[in-house]
mmCIF file of C-alpha atoms in Angstrom:
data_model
loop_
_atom_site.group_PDB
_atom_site.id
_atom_site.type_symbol
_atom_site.label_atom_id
_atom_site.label_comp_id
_atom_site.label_asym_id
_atom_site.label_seq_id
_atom_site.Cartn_x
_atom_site.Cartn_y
_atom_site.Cartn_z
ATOM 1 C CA UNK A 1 103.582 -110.704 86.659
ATOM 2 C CA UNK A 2 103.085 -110.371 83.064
ATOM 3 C CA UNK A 3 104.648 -107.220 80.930
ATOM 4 C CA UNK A 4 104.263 -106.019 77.519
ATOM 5 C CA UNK A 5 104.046 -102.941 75.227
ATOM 6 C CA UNK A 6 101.723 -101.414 74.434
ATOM 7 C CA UNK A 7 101.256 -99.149 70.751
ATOM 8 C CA UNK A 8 97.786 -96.665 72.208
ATOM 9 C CA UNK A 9 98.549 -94.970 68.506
ATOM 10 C CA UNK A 10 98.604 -98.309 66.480
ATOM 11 C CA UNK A 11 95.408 -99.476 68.077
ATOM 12 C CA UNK A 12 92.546 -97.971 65.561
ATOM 13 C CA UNK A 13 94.445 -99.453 62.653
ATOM 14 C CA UNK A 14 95.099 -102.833 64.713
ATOM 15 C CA UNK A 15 91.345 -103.330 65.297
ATOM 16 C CA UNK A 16 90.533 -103.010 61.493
ATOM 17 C CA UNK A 17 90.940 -106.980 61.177
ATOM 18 C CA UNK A 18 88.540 -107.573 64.147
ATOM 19 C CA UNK A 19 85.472 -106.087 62.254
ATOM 20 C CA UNK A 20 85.357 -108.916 59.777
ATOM 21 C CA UNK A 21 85.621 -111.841 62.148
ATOM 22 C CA UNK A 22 83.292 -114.891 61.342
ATOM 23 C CA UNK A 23 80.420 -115.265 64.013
ATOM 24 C CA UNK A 24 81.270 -118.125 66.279
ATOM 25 C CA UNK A 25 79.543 -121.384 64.643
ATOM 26 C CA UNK A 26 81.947 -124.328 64.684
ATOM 27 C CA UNK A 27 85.206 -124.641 65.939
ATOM 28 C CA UNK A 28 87.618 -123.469 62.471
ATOM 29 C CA UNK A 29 85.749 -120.382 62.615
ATOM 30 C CA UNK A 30 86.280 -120.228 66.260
ATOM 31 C CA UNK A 31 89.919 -120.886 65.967
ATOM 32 C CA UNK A 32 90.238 -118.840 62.985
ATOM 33 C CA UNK A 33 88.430 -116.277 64.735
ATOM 34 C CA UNK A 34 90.516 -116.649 67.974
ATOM 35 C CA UNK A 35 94.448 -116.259 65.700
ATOM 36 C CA UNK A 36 92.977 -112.789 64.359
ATOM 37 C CA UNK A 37 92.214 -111.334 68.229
ATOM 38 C CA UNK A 38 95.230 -113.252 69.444
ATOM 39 C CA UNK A 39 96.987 -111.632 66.123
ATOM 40 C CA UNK A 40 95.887 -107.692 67.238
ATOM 41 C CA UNK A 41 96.281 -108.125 70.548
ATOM 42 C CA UNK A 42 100.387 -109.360 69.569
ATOM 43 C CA UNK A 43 99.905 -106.282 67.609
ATOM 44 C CA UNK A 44 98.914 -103.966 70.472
ATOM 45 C CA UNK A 45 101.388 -105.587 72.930
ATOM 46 C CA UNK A 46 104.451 -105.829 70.720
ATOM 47 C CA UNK A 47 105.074 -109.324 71.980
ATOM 48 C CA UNK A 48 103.256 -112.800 71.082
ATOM 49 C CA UNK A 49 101.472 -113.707 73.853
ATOM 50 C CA UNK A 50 103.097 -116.265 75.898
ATOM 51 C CA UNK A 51 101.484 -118.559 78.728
ATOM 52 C CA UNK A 52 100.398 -116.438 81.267
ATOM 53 C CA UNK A 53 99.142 -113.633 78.843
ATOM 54 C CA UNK A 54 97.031 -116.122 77.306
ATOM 55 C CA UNK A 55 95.064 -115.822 80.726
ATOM 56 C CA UNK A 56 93.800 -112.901 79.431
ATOM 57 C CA UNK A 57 93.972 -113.267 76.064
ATOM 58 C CA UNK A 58 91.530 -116.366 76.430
ATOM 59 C CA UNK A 59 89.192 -114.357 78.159
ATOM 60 C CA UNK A 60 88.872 -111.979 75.532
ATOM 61 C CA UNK A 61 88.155 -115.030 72.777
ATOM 62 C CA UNK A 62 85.868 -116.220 75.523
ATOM 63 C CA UNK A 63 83.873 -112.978 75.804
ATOM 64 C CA UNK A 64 83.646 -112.861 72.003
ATOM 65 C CA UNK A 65 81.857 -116.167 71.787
ATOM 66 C CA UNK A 66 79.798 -115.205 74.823
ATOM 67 C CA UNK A 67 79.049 -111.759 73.121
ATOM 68 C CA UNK A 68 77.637 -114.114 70.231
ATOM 69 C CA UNK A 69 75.729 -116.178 72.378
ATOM 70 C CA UNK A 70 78.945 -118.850 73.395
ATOM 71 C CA UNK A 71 81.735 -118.819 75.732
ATOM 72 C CA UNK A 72 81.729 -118.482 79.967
ATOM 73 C CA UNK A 73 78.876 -117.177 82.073
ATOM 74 C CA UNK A 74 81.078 -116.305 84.587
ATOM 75 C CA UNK A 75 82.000 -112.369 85.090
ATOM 76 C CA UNK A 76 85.422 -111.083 84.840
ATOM 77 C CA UNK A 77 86.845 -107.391 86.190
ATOM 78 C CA UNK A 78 89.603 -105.376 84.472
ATOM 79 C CA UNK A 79 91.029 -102.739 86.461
ATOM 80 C CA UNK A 80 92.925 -100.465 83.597
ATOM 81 C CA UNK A 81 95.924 -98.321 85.286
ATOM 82 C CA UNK A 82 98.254 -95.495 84.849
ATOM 83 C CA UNK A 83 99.279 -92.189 84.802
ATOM 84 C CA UNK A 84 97.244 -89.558 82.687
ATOM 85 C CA UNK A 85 97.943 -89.480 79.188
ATOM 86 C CA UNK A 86 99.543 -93.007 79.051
ATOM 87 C CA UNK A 87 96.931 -94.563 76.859
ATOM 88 C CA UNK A 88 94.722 -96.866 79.491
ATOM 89 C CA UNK A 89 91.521 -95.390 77.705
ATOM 90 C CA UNK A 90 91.897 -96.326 74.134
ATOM 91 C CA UNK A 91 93.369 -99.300 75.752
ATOM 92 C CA UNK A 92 90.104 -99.962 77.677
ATOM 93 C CA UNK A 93 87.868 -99.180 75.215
ATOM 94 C CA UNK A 94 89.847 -101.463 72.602
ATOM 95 C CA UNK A 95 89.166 -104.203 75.149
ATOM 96 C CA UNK A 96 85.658 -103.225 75.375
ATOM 97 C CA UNK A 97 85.402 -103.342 71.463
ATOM 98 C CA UNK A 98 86.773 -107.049 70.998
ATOM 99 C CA UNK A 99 84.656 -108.327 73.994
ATOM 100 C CA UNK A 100 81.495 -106.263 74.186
ATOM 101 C CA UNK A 101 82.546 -105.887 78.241
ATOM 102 C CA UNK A 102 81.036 -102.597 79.873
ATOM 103 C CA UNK A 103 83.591 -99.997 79.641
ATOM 104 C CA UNK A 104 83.348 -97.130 82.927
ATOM 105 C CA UNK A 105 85.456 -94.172 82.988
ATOM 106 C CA UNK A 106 86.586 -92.751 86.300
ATOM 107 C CA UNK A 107 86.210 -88.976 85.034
ATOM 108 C CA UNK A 108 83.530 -89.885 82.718
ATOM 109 C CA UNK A 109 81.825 -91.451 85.678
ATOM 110 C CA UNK A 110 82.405 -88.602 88.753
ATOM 111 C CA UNK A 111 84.192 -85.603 87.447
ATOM 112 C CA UNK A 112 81.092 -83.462 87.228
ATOM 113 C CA UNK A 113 80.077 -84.421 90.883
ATOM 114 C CA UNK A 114 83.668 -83.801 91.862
ATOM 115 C CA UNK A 115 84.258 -80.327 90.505
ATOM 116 C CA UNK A 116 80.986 -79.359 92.608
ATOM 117 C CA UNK A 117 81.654 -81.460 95.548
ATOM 118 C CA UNK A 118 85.034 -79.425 95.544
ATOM 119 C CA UNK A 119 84.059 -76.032 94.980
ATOM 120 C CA UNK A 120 81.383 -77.116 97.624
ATOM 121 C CA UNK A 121 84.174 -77.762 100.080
ATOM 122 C CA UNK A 122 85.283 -74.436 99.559
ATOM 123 C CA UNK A 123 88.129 -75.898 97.275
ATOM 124 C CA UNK A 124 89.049 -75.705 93.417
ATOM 125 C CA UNK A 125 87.053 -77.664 91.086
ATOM 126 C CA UNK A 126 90.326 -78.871 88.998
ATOM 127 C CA UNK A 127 92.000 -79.703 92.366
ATOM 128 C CA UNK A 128 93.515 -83.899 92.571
ATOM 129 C CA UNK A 129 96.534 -83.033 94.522
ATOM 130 C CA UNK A 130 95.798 -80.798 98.090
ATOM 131 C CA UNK A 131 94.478 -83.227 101.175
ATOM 132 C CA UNK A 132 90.858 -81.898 100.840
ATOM 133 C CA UNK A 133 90.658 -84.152 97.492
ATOM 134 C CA UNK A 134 92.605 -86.865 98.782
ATOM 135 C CA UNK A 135 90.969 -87.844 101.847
ATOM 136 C CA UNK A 136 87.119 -85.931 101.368
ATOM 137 C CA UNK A 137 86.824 -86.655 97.467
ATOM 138 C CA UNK A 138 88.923 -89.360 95.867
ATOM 139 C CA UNK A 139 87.504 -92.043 98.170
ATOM 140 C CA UNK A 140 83.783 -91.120 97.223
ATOM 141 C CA UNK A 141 85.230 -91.056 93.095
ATOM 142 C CA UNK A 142 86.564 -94.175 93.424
ATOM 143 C CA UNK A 143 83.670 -96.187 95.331
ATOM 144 C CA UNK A 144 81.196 -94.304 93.146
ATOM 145 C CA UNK A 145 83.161 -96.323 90.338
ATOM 146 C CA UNK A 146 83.459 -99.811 92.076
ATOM 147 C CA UNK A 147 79.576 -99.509 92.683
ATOM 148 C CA UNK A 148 79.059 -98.883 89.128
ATOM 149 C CA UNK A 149 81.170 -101.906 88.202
ATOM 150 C CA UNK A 150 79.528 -104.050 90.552
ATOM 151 C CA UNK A 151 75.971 -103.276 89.698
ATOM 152 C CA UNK A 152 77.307 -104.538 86.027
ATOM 153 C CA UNK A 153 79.268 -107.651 87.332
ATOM 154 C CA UNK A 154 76.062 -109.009 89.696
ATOM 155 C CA UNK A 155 74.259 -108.476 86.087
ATOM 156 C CA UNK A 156 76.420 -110.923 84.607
ATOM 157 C CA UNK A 157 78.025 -108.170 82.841
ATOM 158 C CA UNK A 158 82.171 -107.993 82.776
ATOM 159 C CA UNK A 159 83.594 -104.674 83.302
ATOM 160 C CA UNK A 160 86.763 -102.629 82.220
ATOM 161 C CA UNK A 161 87.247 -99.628 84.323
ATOM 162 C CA UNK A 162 89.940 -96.894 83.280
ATOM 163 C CA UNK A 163 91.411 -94.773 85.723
ATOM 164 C CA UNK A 164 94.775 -94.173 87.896
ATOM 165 C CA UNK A 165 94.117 -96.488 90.207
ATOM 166 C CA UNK A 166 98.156 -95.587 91.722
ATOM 167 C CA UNK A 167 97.015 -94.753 95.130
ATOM 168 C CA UNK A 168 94.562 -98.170 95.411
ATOM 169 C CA UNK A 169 96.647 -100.710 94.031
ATOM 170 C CA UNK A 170 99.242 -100.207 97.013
ATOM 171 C CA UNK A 171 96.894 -100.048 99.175
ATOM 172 C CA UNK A 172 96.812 -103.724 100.609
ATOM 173 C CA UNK A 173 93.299 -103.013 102.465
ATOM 174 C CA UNK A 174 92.025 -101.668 99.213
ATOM 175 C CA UNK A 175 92.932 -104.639 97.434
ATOM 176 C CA UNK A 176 92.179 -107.503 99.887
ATOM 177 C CA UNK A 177 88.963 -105.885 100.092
ATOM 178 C CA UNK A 178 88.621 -105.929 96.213
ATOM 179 C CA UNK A 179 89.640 -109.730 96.087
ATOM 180 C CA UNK A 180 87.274 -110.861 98.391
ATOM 181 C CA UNK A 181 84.561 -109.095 97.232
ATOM 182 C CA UNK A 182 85.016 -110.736 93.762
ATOM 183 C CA UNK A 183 85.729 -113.987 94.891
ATOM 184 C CA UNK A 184 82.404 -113.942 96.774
ATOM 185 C CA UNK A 185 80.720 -113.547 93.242
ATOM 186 C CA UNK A 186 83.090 -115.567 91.694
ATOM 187 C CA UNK A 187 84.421 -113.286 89.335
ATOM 188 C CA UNK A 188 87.567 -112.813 87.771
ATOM 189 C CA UNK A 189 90.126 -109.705 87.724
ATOM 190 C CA UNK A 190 93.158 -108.878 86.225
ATOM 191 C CA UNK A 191 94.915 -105.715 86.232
ATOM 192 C CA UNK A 192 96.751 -103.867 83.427
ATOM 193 C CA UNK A 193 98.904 -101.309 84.178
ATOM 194 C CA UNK A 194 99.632 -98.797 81.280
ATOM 195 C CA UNK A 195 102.835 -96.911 81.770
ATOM 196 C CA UNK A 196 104.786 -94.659 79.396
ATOM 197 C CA UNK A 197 108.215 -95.207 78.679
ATOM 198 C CA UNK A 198 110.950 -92.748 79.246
ATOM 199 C CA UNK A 199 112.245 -92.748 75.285
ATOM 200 C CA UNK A 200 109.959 -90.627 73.105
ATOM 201 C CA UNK A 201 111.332 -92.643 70.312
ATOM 202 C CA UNK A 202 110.673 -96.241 72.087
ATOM 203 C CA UNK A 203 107.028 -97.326 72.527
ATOM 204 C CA UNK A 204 104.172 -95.260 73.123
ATOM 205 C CA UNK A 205 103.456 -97.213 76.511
ATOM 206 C CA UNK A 206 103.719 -100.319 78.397
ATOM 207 C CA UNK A 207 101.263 -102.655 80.191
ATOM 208 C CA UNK A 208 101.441 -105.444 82.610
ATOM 209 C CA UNK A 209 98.243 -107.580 83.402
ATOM 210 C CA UNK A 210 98.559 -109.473 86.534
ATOM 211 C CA UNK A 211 95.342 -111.878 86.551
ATOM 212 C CA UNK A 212 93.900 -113.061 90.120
ATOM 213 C CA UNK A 213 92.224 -116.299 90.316
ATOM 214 C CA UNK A 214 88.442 -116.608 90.291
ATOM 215 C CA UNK A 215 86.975 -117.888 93.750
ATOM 216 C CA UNK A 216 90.552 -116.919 95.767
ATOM 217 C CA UNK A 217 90.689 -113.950 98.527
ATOM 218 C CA UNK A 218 94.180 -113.693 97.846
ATOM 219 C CA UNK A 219 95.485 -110.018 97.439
ATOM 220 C CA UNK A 220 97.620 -110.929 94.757
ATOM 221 C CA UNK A 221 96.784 -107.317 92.708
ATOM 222 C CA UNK A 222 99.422 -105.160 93.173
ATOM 223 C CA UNK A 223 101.270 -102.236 91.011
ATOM 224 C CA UNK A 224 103.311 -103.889 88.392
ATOM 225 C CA UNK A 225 107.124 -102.945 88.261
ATOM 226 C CA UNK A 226 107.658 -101.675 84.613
ATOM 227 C CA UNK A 227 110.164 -103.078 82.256
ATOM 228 C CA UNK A 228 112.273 -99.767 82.415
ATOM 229 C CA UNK A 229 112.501 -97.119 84.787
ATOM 230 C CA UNK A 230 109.924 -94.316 84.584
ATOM 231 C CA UNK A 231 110.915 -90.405 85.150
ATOM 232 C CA UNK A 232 109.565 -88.990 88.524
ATOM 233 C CA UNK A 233 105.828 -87.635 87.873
ATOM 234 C CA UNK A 234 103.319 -85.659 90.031
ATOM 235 C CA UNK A 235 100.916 -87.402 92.109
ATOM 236 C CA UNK A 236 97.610 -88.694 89.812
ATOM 237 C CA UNK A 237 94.321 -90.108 91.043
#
């Protein structure tokens, strides 16, 4: 388990160094390239990166040389989690930014479908929390936004999805599933989980990416324990 902070109000200014970074053409570009990303990223996080956030972090520097014609064929899947309002969207979209990965929105995605399907179902279109959403709708939202990701990843094309993700990341069939599914295709995932903290004062939010091996079925995705305790919260999707 990796954890870190997370600044979702620091990011626009932290990805004004990234738009003047040197096209990837010998290696002291590359490198040079590579310390600015690792640099925001440190920014972002609040921490320098240590050896298992490099994981990730090398992915990203990878996916900018690939985005440039350089770097790994291979596919990789970020799952971004966490409560509404804690900052997983800029977040994904600031990954999407760096790498040039395809970034899907869960409500972007479904929540026109699911305001009809649930006034369909004789329920209310704003409903996530009564047992008609939970068991008729979320599990149509959610593999309506796995499909999408997949029809990008069998393209060759990484993916960062944004969205709660609480219920499915405890849900050890959900994830083994998941796993195997990418380890067929030998793609990579890693999960960051984007949680507020309790002080108002402290920072905006905190993340933990937990990477799982390329080419293993293991269901090693699970919700990361934050750093500090979190206040109770209502169910979110």
């Amino acid at each position: 388990m990796v954890s870190a902070y997370c600044f979702p109000d620091e990011m626009t200014e932290a990805q004004k160094p990234l738009l003047g970074l040197p096209q990837p053409t010998d290696s002291a570009s590359d490198n040079a390239a590579a310390q600015v990303i690792e640099q925001t990223l440190a920014k972002v996080s609040g921490h320098p990166a240590n050896a298992k956030q490099n994981i990730l972090l090398n992915r990203v520097v990878d996916a900018w040389r690939q985005h440039h014609g350089q770097g790994s064929p291979n596919p990789i899947l970020i799952l971004v989690a966490g409560y509404a309002g804690s900052g997983k969207t800029e977040f994904s979209r600031f990954l999407s930014d760096i790498t040039g990965w395809a970034f899907i929105d869960k409500d972007s995605l479904t929540r026109p479908l699911v305001e009809r399907l649930l006034i369909a179902l004789g329920g209310d279109p704003h409903d996530r929390h009564t047992q008609l959403y939970l068991s008729e709708v979320r599990p149509l939202e959610y593999r309506c936004l796995m499909e999408a990701a997949f029809d990008n990843l069998n393209a060759g094309t990484s993916a960062v999805l944004s969205a709660p993700f609480v219920a499915q990341l405890t849900d050890t069939n959900w994830v083994s599933h998941l796993t195997t599914r990418c380890a067929a295709r030998g793609v990579d995932v890693a999960v960051v989980w984007v949680a507020p903290t309790p002080n108002p004062c402290a920072s905006t939010s905190n993340f933990a990416a937990t990477p799982a091996t390329r080419g293993s079925s293991r269901t090693g995705m699970r919700m990361p324990a934050p750093s500090t305790p979190r206040p109770a919260r209502p169910q979110h999707t």
